Amino acid sequence: MSEFMFHSNLNNQNNLIKNKLQLKSRGETVLQAREISYRYGTGSWIMEDVNLGVKPGEVVGLTGKSGAGKTTLAKIIAGYLKPNHGRVTIDGYLLQEKNAPHPVQLVWQHPEKVINPRWRMEKTLLEGGTYTDELLQDLEIKKDWLRRWPSELSGGELQRICLARALGASPGYLIADEMTTMLDAITQAQIWHTVLHMVEKKNIGVLAISHDNALLNRVSDRMVDFSMIRDKYETKK
């Protein structure tokens, strides 16, 4: 249900991608945002000719000033927005229409805003497709949470559910947009420990977006400054 912003995205998938996502990294950049330009309506360009890539099993940290367009780029890569120019590919293939979960799942900063308050947690979790006991254990999700309403869980508990929902869609790539910013340090560490375990276990590529450079330095294989990949912004109005 799009109003609560979980991306089952029935409009962005490609038959040819399904098996590609199971490939181990051969050194090439498999998920690529190529020459992405975007603006809202006829307003100023938020970004121009932006290029960014993520390999399977790689964690790329994306940093930059607030309002620079990092979340907009995340929405484009995950299929929520269509760029004015440019394309997003996986292993060279454009994402096309197919009734299946999007291969790039986005985990948002505020879990309470992306969960239907009228659904019990198990229904929310099944929105991603399926889940296993192992996934619940990895994310330290208690089974009795699944019978509860969102208002009965803490922010950290809700974020674990959102992460499980995203992983339940079996994505090849995960975008964590300030995923743990609102959480306490212990919960933040626990969630990132689980994500990094999943990266290694399932060869998932991760784009981690945060203002916390110390966190990005700890979890990322490499870091990208958004201002360095959108340098044409100042030249076009």
Short mmCIF file of C-alpha atoms in Angstrom, two decimals:
data_model
loop_
_atom_site.label_atom_id
_atom_site.label_comp_id
_atom_site.label_asym_id
_atom_site.label_seq_id
_atom_site.Cartn_x
_atom_site.Cartn_y
_atom_site.Cartn_z
CA MET A 1 0.00 0.00 0.00
CA SER A 2 1.83 3.01 -1.34
CA GLU A 3 0.42 5.58 1.12
CA PHE A 4 2.50 3.94 3.85
CA MET A 5 5.51 3.78 1.54
CA PHE A 6 6.50 0.12 1.63
CA HIS A 7 7.82 -0.63 -1.80
CA SER A 8 6.35 -3.82 -3.16
CA ASN A 9 6.49 -1.67 -6.33
CA LEU A 10 4.53 -3.70 -8.82
CA ASN A 11 5.75 -1.47 -11.65
CA ASN A 12 9.51 -1.92 -11.56
CA GLN A 13 11.05 -5.35 -12.16
CA ASN A 14 12.60 -7.29 -15.00
CA ASN A 15 12.43 -10.99 -15.76
CA LEU A 16 16.08 -11.01 -16.61
CA ILE A 17 17.09 -9.54 -13.25
CA LYS A 18 15.84 -12.38 -11.09
CA ASN A 19 18.77 -14.71 -11.64
CA LYS A 20 21.25 -11.88 -11.97
CA LEU A 21 20.68 -10.91 -8.36
CA GLN A 22 22.03 -14.26 -7.21
CA LEU A 23 25.41 -13.69 -8.84
CA LYS A 24 28.45 -13.10 -6.70
CA SER A 25 30.35 -9.93 -7.32
CA ARG A 26 32.90 -10.27 -10.09
CA GLY A 27 34.36 -6.84 -9.46
CA GLU A 28 31.91 -4.92 -11.63
CA THR A 29 29.36 -2.42 -10.36
CA VAL A 30 26.06 -4.27 -10.69
CA LEU A 31 23.60 -1.65 -9.38
CA GLN A 32 24.16 1.62 -11.20
CA ALA A 33 22.49 5.00 -11.22
CA ARG A 34 23.66 6.52 -14.49
CA GLU A 35 23.59 10.24 -15.30
CA ILE A 36 20.60 10.86 -13.04
CA SER A 37 19.02 14.34 -13.23
CA TYR A 38 15.95 15.33 -11.25
CA ARG A 39 13.84 18.32 -10.32
CA TYR A 40 10.31 18.79 -9.04
CA GLY A 41 8.15 20.32 -11.76
CA THR A 42 9.90 23.28 -13.32
CA GLY A 43 11.94 24.12 -10.23
CA SER A 44 15.70 24.19 -9.87
CA TRP A 45 17.61 21.01 -10.54
CA ILE A 46 18.15 18.99 -7.37
CA MET A 47 20.83 16.94 -9.10
CA GLU A 48 22.34 16.66 -12.56
CA ASP A 49 24.19 13.81 -14.24
CA VAL A 50 24.74 11.93 -10.98
CA ASN A 51 26.46 8.55 -11.18
CA LEU A 52 26.62 6.08 -8.33
CA GLY A 53 27.22 2.34 -8.16
CA VAL A 54 27.01 -0.45 -5.59
CA LYS A 55 28.38 -3.97 -5.94
CA PRO A 56 26.83 -7.10 -4.43
CA GLY A 57 28.13 -7.57 -0.90
CA GLU A 58 29.40 -3.99 -0.71
CA VAL A 59 28.35 -1.26 1.73
CA VAL A 60 28.66 2.23 0.24
CA GLY A 61 28.28 5.16 2.63
CA LEU A 62 26.65 8.29 1.18
CA THR A 63 27.17 11.49 3.12
CA GLY A 64 26.29 15.11 2.44
CA LYS A 65 24.47 18.17 3.70
CA SER A 66 20.79 18.13 4.66
CA GLY A 67 18.55 18.96 1.73
CA ALA A 68 21.24 18.15 -0.84
CA GLY A 69 19.12 15.45 -2.50
CA LYS A 70 20.40 12.21 -0.98
CA THR A 71 16.92 10.93 -0.12
CA THR A 72 15.63 11.96 -3.56
CA LEU A 73 18.39 9.90 -5.15
CA ALA A 74 17.48 6.99 -2.86
CA LYS A 75 13.84 7.20 -3.99
CA ILE A 76 14.93 7.18 -7.63
CA ILE A 77 17.19 4.16 -7.20
CA ALA A 78 14.44 2.29 -5.32
CA GLY A 79 11.84 3.13 -7.94
CA TYR A 80 9.67 5.59 -6.02
CA LEU A 81 10.53 8.45 -8.38
CA LYS A 82 11.34 8.55 -12.07
CA PRO A 83 14.34 10.69 -13.01
CA ASN A 84 13.95 13.45 -15.59
CA HIS A 85 17.05 12.06 -17.26
CA GLY A 86 19.22 9.03 -16.71
CA ARG A 87 18.50 5.45 -15.74
CA VAL A 88 18.96 2.88 -13.00
CA THR A 89 20.20 -0.55 -14.03
CA ILE A 90 21.01 -3.83 -12.37
CA ASP A 91 23.75 -5.78 -14.09
CA GLY A 92 23.14 -3.63 -17.16
CA TYR A 93 19.40 -4.27 -17.36
CA LEU A 94 16.81 -1.53 -16.97
CA LEU A 95 14.08 -2.23 -14.46
CA GLN A 96 10.81 -2.82 -16.29
CA GLU A 97 7.24 -3.63 -15.35
CA LYS A 98 6.56 -6.89 -13.55
CA ASN A 99 4.35 -7.83 -10.63
CA ALA A 100 7.07 -8.58 -8.10
CA PRO A 101 8.85 -6.83 -5.24
CA HIS A 102 11.42 -4.28 -6.28
CA PRO A 103 15.02 -5.62 -6.17
CA VAL A 104 16.11 -2.48 -4.30
CA GLN A 105 14.37 -2.01 -0.97
CA LEU A 106 14.46 1.25 0.97
CA VAL A 107 14.38 1.41 4.78
CA TRP A 108 13.27 4.83 5.95
CA GLN A 109 14.34 6.97 8.90
CA HIS A 110 10.93 7.10 10.65
CA PRO A 111 9.36 3.62 10.87
CA GLU A 112 6.13 4.94 12.38
CA LYS A 113 5.46 6.87 9.15
CA VAL A 114 5.80 3.88 6.83
CA ILE A 115 3.62 1.39 8.70
CA ASN A 116 -0.15 1.15 8.48
CA PRO A 117 -1.39 1.95 12.01
CA ARG A 118 -4.49 -0.18 11.37
CA TRP A 119 -2.49 -3.35 10.73
CA ARG A 120 -1.07 -5.75 13.27
CA MET A 121 2.65 -6.27 12.86
CA GLU A 122 2.47 -9.70 11.21
CA LYS A 123 0.36 -8.29 8.36
CA THR A 124 2.91 -5.49 7.96
CA LEU A 125 5.73 -8.02 7.91
CA LEU A 126 3.98 -10.15 5.27
CA GLU A 127 3.71 -7.09 3.05
CA GLY A 128 7.29 -7.86 2.05
CA GLY A 129 6.43 -11.38 0.97
CA THR A 130 7.42 -13.82 3.67
CA TYR A 131 9.61 -14.24 6.72
CA THR A 132 11.41 -17.04 8.48
CA ASP A 133 12.10 -17.80 12.12
CA GLU A 134 15.77 -17.33 11.32
CA LEU A 135 15.13 -13.78 10.08
CA LEU A 136 13.16 -12.96 13.23
CA GLN A 137 15.97 -14.35 15.36
CA ASP A 138 18.65 -12.46 13.44
CA LEU A 139 16.76 -9.18 14.02
CA GLU A 140 15.81 -10.11 17.60
CA ILE A 141 12.11 -9.79 16.81
CA LYS A 142 9.95 -11.51 19.39
CA LYS A 143 7.06 -13.51 17.99
CA ASP A 144 4.56 -11.89 20.35
CA TRP A 145 5.31 -8.55 18.64
CA LEU A 146 3.59 -9.88 15.53
CA ARG A 147 0.22 -9.82 17.30
CA ARG A 148 0.61 -6.21 18.41
CA TRP A 149 -0.38 -2.87 16.91
CA PRO A 150 2.32 -0.35 15.86
CA SER A 151 1.45 1.90 18.79
CA GLU A 152 2.40 -0.89 21.17
CA LEU A 153 6.02 -1.10 19.96
CA SER A 154 8.99 1.20 20.41
CA GLY A 155 10.75 2.97 17.56
CA GLY A 156 13.57 0.45 17.61
CA GLU A 157 11.13 -2.47 17.54
CA LEU A 158 9.22 -0.91 14.63
CA GLN A 159 12.45 -0.37 12.71
CA ARG A 160 13.37 -4.03 13.15
CA ILE A 161 9.99 -4.94 11.67
CA CYS A 162 10.55 -2.56 8.74
CA LEU A 163 13.97 -4.05 8.09
CA ALA A 164 12.55 -7.58 8.24
CA ARG A 165 9.79 -6.52 5.81
CA ALA A 166 12.41 -5.22 3.37
CA LEU A 167 14.58 -8.32 3.68
CA GLY A 168 11.52 -10.53 3.31
CA ALA A 169 11.23 -9.23 -0.26
CA SER A 170 14.60 -10.93 -0.99
CA PRO A 171 16.20 -7.79 -2.40
CA GLY A 172 19.56 -7.75 -4.10
CA TYR A 173 20.15 -4.29 -2.68
CA LEU A 174 19.13 -2.35 0.41
CA ILE A 175 19.11 1.41 0.93
CA ALA A 176 19.33 2.48 4.57
CA ASP A 177 18.33 6.15 4.65
CA GLU A 178 19.25 7.38 8.15
CA MET A 179 17.89 3.99 9.23
CA THR A 180 19.14 4.14 12.82
CA THR A 181 19.43 7.90 13.38
CA MET A 182 16.46 8.08 15.75
CA LEU A 183 17.51 5.05 17.79
CA ASP A 184 19.64 4.69 20.90
CA ALA A 185 23.26 3.65 20.50
CA ILE A 186 22.72 0.05 21.63
CA THR A 187 19.80 -0.56 19.25
CA GLN A 188 21.70 1.18 16.45
CA ALA A 189 24.68 -1.13 16.94
CA GLN A 190 22.47 -4.24 17.09
CA ILE A 191 20.63 -3.40 13.88
CA TRP A 192 23.80 -2.59 11.95
CA HIS A 193 25.44 -5.77 13.22
CA THR A 194 22.52 -7.72 11.74
CA VAL A 195 22.60 -5.81 8.45
CA LEU A 196 26.32 -6.44 8.00
CA HIS A 197 25.75 -10.11 8.78
CA MET A 198 23.07 -10.21 6.05
CA VAL A 199 25.42 -8.46 3.62
CA GLU A 200 27.96 -11.22 4.09
CA LYS A 201 25.46 -14.06 4.26
CA LYS A 202 23.27 -13.11 1.27
CA ASN A 203 25.70 -10.94 -0.72
CA ILE A 204 23.37 -7.95 -0.50
CA GLY A 205 24.65 -4.56 -1.64
CA VAL A 206 23.86 -1.67 0.71
CA LEU A 207 23.70 2.09 0.20
CA ALA A 208 23.93 3.62 3.67
CA ILE A 209 22.85 7.28 3.86
CA SER A 210 23.68 9.26 6.98
CA HIS A 211 25.02 12.50 8.39
CA ASP A 212 26.91 10.42 10.94
CA ASN A 213 30.31 10.05 9.31
CA ALA A 214 31.63 8.08 12.26
CA LEU A 215 28.90 5.47 11.73
CA LEU A 216 29.50 5.36 7.98
CA ASN A 217 33.22 4.90 8.53
CA ARG A 218 32.50 1.89 10.73
CA VAL A 219 30.01 0.13 8.47
CA SER A 220 31.06 1.11 4.93
CA ASP A 221 33.57 -0.37 2.53
CA ARG A 222 33.88 3.04 0.91
CA MET A 223 32.28 6.47 1.27
CA VAL A 224 30.92 8.93 -1.27
CA ASP A 225 30.32 12.64 -0.64
CA PHE A 226 27.09 13.55 -2.43
CA SER A 227 28.37 17.04 -3.21
CA MET A 228 31.18 15.49 -5.25
CA ILE A 229 28.82 13.60 -7.56
CA ARG A 230 26.36 16.44 -8.16
CA ASP A 231 28.82 19.23 -8.98
CA LYS A 232 26.78 20.45 -11.95
CA TYR A 233 23.98 21.53 -9.60
CA GLU A 234 25.36 25.03 -9.17
CA THR A 235 25.64 25.65 -12.92
CA LYS A 236 22.05 24.99 -13.99
CA LYS A 237 19.02 26.85 -12.64
#
